[in-house]
mmCIF file with all atom_site columns, C-alpha atoms in Angstrom:
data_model
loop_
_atom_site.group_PDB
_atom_site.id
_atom_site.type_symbol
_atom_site.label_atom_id
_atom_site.label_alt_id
_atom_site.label_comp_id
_atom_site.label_asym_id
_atom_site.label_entity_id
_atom_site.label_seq_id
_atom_site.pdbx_PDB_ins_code
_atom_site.Cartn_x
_atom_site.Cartn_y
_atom_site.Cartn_z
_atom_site.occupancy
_atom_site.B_iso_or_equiv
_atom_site.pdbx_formal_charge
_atom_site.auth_seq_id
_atom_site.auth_comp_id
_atom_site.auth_asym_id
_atom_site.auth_atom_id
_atom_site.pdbx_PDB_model_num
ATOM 1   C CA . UNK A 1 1   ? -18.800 -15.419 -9.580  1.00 53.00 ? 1   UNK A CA 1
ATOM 2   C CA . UNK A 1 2   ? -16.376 -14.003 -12.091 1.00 55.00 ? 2   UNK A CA 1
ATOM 3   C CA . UNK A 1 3   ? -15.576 -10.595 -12.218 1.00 55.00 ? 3   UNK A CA 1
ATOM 4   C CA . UNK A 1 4   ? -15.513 -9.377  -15.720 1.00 56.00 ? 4   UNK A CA 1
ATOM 5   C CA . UNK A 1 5   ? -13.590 -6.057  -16.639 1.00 56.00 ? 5   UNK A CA 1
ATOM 6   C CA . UNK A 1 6   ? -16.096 -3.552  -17.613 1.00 56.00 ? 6   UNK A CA 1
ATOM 7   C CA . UNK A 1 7   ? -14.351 -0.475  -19.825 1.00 50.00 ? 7   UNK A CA 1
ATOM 8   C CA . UNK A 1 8   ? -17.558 1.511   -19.786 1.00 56.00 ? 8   UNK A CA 1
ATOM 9   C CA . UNK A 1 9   ? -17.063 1.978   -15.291 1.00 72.00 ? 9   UNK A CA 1
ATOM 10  C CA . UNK A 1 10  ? -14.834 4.558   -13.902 1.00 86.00 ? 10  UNK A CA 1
ATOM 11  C CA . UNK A 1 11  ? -11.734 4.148   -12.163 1.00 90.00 ? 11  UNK A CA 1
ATOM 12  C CA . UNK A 1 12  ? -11.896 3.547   -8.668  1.00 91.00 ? 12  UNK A CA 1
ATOM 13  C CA . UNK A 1 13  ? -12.305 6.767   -6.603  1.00 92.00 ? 13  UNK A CA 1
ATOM 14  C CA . UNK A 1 14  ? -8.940  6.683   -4.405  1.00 92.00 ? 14  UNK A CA 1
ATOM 15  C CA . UNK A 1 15  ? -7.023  4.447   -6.021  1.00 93.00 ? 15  UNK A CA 1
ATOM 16  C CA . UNK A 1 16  ? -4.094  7.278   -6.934  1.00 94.00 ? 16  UNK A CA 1
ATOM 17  C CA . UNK A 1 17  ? -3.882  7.453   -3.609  1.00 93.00 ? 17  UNK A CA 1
ATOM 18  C CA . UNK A 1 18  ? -2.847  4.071   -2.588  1.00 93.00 ? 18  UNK A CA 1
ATOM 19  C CA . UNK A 1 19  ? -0.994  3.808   -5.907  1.00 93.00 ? 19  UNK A CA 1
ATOM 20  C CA . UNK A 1 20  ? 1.069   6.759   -3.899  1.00 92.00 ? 20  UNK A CA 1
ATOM 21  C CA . UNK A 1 21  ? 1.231   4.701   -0.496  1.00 91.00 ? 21  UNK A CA 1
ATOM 22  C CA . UNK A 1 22  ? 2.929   1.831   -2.310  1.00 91.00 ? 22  UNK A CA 1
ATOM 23  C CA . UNK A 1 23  ? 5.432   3.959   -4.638  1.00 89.00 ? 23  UNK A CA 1
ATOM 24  C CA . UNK A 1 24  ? 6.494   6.004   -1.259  1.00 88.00 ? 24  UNK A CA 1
ATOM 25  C CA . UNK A 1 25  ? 7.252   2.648   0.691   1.00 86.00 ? 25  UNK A CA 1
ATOM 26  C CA . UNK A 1 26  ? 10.062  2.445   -2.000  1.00 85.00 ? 26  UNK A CA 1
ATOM 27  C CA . UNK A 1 27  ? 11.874  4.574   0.077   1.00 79.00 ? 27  UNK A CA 1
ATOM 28  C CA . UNK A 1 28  ? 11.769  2.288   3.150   1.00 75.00 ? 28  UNK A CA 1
ATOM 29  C CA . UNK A 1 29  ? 13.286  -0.653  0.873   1.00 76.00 ? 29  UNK A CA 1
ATOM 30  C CA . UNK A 1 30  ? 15.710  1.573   -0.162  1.00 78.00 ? 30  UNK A CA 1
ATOM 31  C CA . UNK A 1 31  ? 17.132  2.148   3.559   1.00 75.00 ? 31  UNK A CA 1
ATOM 32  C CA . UNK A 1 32  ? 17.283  -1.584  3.923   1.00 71.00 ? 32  UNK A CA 1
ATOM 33  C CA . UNK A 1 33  ? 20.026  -1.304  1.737   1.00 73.00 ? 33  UNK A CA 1
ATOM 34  C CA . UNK A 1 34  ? 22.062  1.331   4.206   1.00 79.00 ? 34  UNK A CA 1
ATOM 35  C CA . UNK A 1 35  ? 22.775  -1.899  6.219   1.00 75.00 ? 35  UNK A CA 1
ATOM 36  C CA . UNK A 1 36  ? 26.403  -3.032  7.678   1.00 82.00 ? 36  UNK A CA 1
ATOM 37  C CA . UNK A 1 37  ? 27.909  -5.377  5.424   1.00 84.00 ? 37  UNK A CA 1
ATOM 38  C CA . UNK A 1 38  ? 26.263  -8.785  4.038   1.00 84.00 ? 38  UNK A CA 1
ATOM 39  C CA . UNK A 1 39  ? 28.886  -10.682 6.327   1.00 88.00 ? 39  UNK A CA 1
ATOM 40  C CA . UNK A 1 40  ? 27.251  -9.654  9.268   1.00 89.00 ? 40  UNK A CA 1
ATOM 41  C CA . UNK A 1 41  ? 24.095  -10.937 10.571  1.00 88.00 ? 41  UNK A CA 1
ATOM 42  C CA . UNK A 1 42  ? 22.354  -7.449  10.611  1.00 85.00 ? 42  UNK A CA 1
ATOM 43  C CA . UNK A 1 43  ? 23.296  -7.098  6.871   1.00 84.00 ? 43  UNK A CA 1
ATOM 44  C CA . UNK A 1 44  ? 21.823  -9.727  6.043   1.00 87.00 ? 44  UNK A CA 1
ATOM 45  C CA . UNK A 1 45  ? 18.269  -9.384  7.600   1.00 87.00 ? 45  UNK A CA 1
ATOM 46  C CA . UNK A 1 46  ? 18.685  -5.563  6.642   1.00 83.00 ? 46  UNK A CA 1
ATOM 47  C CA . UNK A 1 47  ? 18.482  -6.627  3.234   1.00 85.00 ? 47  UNK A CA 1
ATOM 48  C CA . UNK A 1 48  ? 16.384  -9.368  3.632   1.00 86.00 ? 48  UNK A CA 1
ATOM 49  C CA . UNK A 1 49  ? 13.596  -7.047  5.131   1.00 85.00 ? 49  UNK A CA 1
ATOM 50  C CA . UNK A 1 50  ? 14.460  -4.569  2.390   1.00 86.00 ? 50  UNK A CA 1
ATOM 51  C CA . UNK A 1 51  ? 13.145  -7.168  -0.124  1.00 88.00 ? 51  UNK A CA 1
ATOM 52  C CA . UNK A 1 52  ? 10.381  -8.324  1.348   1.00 88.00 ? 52  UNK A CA 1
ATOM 53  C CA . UNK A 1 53  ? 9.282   -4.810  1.708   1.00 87.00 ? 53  UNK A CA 1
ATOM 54  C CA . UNK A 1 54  ? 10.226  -4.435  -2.381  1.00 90.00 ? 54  UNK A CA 1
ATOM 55  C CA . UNK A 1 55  ? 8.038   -7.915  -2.951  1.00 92.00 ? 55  UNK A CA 1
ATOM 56  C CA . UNK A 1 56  ? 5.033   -6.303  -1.025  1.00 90.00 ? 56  UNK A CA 1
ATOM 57  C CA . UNK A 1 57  ? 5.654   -2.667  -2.624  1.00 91.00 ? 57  UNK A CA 1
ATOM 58  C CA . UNK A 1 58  ? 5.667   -4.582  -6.530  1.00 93.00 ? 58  UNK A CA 1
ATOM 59  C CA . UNK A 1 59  ? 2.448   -6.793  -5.567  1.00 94.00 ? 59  UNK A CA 1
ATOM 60  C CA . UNK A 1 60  ? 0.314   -3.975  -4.190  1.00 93.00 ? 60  UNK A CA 1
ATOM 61  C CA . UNK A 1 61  ? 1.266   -1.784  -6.774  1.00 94.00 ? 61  UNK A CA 1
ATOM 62  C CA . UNK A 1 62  ? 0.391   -4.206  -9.575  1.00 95.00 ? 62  UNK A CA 1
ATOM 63  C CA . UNK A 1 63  ? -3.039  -5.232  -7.860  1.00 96.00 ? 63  UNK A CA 1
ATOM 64  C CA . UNK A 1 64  ? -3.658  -1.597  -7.299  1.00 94.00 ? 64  UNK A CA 1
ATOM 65  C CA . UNK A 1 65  ? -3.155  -0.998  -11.129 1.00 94.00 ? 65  UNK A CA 1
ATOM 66  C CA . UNK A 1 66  ? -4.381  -3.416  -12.794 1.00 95.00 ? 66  UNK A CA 1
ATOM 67  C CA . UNK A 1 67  ? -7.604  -5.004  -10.292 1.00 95.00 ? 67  UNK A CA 1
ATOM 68  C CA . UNK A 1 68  ? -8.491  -2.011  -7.628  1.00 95.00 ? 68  UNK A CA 1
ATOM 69  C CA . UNK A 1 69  ? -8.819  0.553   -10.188 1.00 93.00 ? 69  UNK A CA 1
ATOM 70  C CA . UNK A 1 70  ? -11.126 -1.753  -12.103 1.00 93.00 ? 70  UNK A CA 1
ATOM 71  C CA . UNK A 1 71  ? -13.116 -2.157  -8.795  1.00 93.00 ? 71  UNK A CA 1
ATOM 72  C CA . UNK A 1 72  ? -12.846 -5.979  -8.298  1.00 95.00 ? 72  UNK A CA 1
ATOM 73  C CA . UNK A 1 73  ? -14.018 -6.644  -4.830  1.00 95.00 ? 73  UNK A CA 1
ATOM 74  C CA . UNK A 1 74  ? -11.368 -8.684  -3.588  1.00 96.00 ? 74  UNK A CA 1
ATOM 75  C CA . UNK A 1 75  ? -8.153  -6.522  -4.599  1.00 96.00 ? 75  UNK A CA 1
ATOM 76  C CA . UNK A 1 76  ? -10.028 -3.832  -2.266  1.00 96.00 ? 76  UNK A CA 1
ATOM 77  C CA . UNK A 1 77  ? -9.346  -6.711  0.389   1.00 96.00 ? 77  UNK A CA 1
ATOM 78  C CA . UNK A 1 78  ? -5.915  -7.371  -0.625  1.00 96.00 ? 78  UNK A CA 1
ATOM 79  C CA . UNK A 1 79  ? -4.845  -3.589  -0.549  1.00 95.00 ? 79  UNK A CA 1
ATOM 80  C CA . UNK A 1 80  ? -6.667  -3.734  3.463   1.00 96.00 ? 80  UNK A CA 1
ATOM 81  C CA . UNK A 1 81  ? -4.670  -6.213  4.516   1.00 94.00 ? 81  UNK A CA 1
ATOM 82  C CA . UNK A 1 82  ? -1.597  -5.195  3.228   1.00 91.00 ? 82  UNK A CA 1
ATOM 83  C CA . UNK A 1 83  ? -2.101  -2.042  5.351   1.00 90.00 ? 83  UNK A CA 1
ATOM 84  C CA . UNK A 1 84  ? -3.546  -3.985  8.687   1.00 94.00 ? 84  UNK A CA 1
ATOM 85  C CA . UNK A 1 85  ? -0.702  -6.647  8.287   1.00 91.00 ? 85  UNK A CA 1
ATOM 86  C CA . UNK A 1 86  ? 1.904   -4.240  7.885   1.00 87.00 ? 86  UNK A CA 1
ATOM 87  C CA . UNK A 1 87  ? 1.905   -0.587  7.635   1.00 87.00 ? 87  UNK A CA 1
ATOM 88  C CA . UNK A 1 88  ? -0.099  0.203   10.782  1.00 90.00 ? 88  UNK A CA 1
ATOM 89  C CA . UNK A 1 89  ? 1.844   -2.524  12.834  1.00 90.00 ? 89  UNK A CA 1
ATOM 90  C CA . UNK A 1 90  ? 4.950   -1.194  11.487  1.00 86.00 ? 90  UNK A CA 1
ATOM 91  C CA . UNK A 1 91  ? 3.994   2.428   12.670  1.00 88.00 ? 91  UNK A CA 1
ATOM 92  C CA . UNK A 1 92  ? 2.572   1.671   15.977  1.00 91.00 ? 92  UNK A CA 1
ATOM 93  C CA . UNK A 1 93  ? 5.581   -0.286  17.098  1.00 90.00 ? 93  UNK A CA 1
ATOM 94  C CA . UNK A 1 94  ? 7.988   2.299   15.796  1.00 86.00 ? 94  UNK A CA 1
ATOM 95  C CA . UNK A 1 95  ? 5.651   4.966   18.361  1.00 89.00 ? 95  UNK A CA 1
ATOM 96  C CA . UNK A 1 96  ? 5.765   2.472   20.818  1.00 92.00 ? 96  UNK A CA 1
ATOM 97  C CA . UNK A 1 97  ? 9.297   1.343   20.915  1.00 91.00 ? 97  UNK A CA 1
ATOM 98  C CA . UNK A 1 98  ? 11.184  4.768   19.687  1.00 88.00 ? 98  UNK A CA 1
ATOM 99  C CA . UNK A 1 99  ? 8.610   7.189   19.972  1.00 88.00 ? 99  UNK A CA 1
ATOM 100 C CA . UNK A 1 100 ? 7.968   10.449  17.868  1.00 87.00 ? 100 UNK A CA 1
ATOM 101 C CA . UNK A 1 101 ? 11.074  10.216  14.775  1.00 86.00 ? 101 UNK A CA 1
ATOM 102 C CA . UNK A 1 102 ? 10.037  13.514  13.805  1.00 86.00 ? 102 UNK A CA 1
ATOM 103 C CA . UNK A 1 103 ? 10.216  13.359  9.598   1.00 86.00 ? 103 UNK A CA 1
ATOM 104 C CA . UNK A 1 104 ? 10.131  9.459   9.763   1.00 83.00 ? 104 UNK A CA 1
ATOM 105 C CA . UNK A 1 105 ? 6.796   9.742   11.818  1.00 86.00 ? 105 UNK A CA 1
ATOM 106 C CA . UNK A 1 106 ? 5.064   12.324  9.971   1.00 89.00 ? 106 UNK A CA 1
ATOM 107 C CA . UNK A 1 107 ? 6.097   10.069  6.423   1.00 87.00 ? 107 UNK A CA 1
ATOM 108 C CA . UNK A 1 108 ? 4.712   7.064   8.711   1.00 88.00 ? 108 UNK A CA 1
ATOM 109 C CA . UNK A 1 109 ? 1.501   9.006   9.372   1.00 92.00 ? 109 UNK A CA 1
ATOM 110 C CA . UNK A 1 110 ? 1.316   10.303  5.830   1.00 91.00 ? 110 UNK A CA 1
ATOM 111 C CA . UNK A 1 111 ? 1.504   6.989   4.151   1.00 90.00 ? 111 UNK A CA 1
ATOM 112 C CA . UNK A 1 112 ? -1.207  5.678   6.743   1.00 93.00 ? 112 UNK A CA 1
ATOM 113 C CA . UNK A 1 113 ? -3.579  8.376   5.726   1.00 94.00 ? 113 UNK A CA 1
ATOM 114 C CA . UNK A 1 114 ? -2.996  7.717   2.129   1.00 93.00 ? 114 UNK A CA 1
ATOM 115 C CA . UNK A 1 115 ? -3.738  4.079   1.977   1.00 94.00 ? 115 UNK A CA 1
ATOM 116 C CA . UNK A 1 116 ? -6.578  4.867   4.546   1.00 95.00 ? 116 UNK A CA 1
ATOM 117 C CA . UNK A 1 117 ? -8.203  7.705   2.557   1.00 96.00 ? 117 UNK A CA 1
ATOM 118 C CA . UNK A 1 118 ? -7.660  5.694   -0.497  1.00 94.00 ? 118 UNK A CA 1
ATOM 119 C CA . UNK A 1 119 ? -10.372 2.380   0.793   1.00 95.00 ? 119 UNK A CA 1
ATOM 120 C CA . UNK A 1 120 ? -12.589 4.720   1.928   1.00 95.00 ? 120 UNK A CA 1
ATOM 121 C CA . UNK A 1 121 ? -12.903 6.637   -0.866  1.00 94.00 ? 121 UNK A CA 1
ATOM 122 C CA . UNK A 1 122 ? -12.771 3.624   -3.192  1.00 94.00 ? 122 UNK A CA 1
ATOM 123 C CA . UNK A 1 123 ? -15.001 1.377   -0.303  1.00 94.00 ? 123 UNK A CA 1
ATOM 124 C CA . UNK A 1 124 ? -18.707 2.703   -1.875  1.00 91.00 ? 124 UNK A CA 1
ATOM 125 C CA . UNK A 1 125 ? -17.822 2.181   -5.308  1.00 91.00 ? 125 UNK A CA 1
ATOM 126 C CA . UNK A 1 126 ? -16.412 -1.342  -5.033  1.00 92.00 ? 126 UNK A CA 1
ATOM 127 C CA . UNK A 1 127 ? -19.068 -2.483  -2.054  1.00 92.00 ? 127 UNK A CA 1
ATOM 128 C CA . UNK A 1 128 ? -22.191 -0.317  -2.825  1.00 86.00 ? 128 UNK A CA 1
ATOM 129 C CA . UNK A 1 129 ? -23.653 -1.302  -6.207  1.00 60.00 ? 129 UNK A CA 1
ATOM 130 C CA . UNK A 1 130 ? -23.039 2.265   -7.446  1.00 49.00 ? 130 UNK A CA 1
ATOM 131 C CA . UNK A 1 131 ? -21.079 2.147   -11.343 1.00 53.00 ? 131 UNK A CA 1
ATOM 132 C CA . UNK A 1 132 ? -20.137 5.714   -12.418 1.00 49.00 ? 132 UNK A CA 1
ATOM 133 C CA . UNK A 1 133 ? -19.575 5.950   -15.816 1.00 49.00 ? 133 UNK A CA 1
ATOM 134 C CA . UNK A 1 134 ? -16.865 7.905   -17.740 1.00 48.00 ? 134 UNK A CA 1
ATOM 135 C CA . UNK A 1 135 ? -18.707 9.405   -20.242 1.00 47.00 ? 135 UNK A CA 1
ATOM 136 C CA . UNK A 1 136 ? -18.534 7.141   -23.076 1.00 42.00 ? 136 UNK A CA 1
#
């Protein structure tokens, strides 16, 4: 079944909020780029992983935009794994390698909530039938 985009529904409840999850992890790309030189092996995965994390940041960004806010089913998918696969792995092996980073941790945490309050609130309007109009 194709999902058609209806201008009449509401924008996804939540989907600021992940919007905000994927515009913060521009800051983690942009310490990728604080690595030792490009002639070193460490400069080059350093920036490496800094554009991977810029590829992921642009993608969930642009399916947040443009398919979760219309509430098509499988972007809400997309925008879960994107958080399973990578921002909760990412934190829980920075706890359980370094431990508590103090600002880094609470940013960690922050962005975790956001992309985690963000499904939930968008979860019953994409999976539970229920269209809220805007008013026109």
């Amino acid at each position: 079944m194709v999902e058609t985009r209806d201008r009449s529904v509401a924008p996804t409840p939540g989907w600021q909020l992940i919007q905000a999850f994927y515009v913060l992890l521009l800051g983690v790309s942009a310490v990728g780029f604080l690595a030792p030189p490009l002639d070193t092996r460490e400069g080059r995965w350093g920036v490496g992983l800094a554009l991977a994390n810029l590829t992921l940041v642009l993608l969930g960004a642009a399916v947040t935009w443009f398919a979760y806010r219309q509430r098509q089913r499988w972007a809400w998918w997309v925008v879960l794994a994107t958080g399973l696969c990578y921002g909760l792995p990412m934190t829980v092996i920075d706890h359980l390698l370094v431990g508590w980073m103090g600002p880094v941790s609470v940013l960690e945490f922050l962005l975790l909530a956001l992309w985690a309050i963000g499904l939930l609130r968008g979860s019953r309007a994409i999976f539970g039938g229920r269209r809220e109009t805007d008013g026109t």
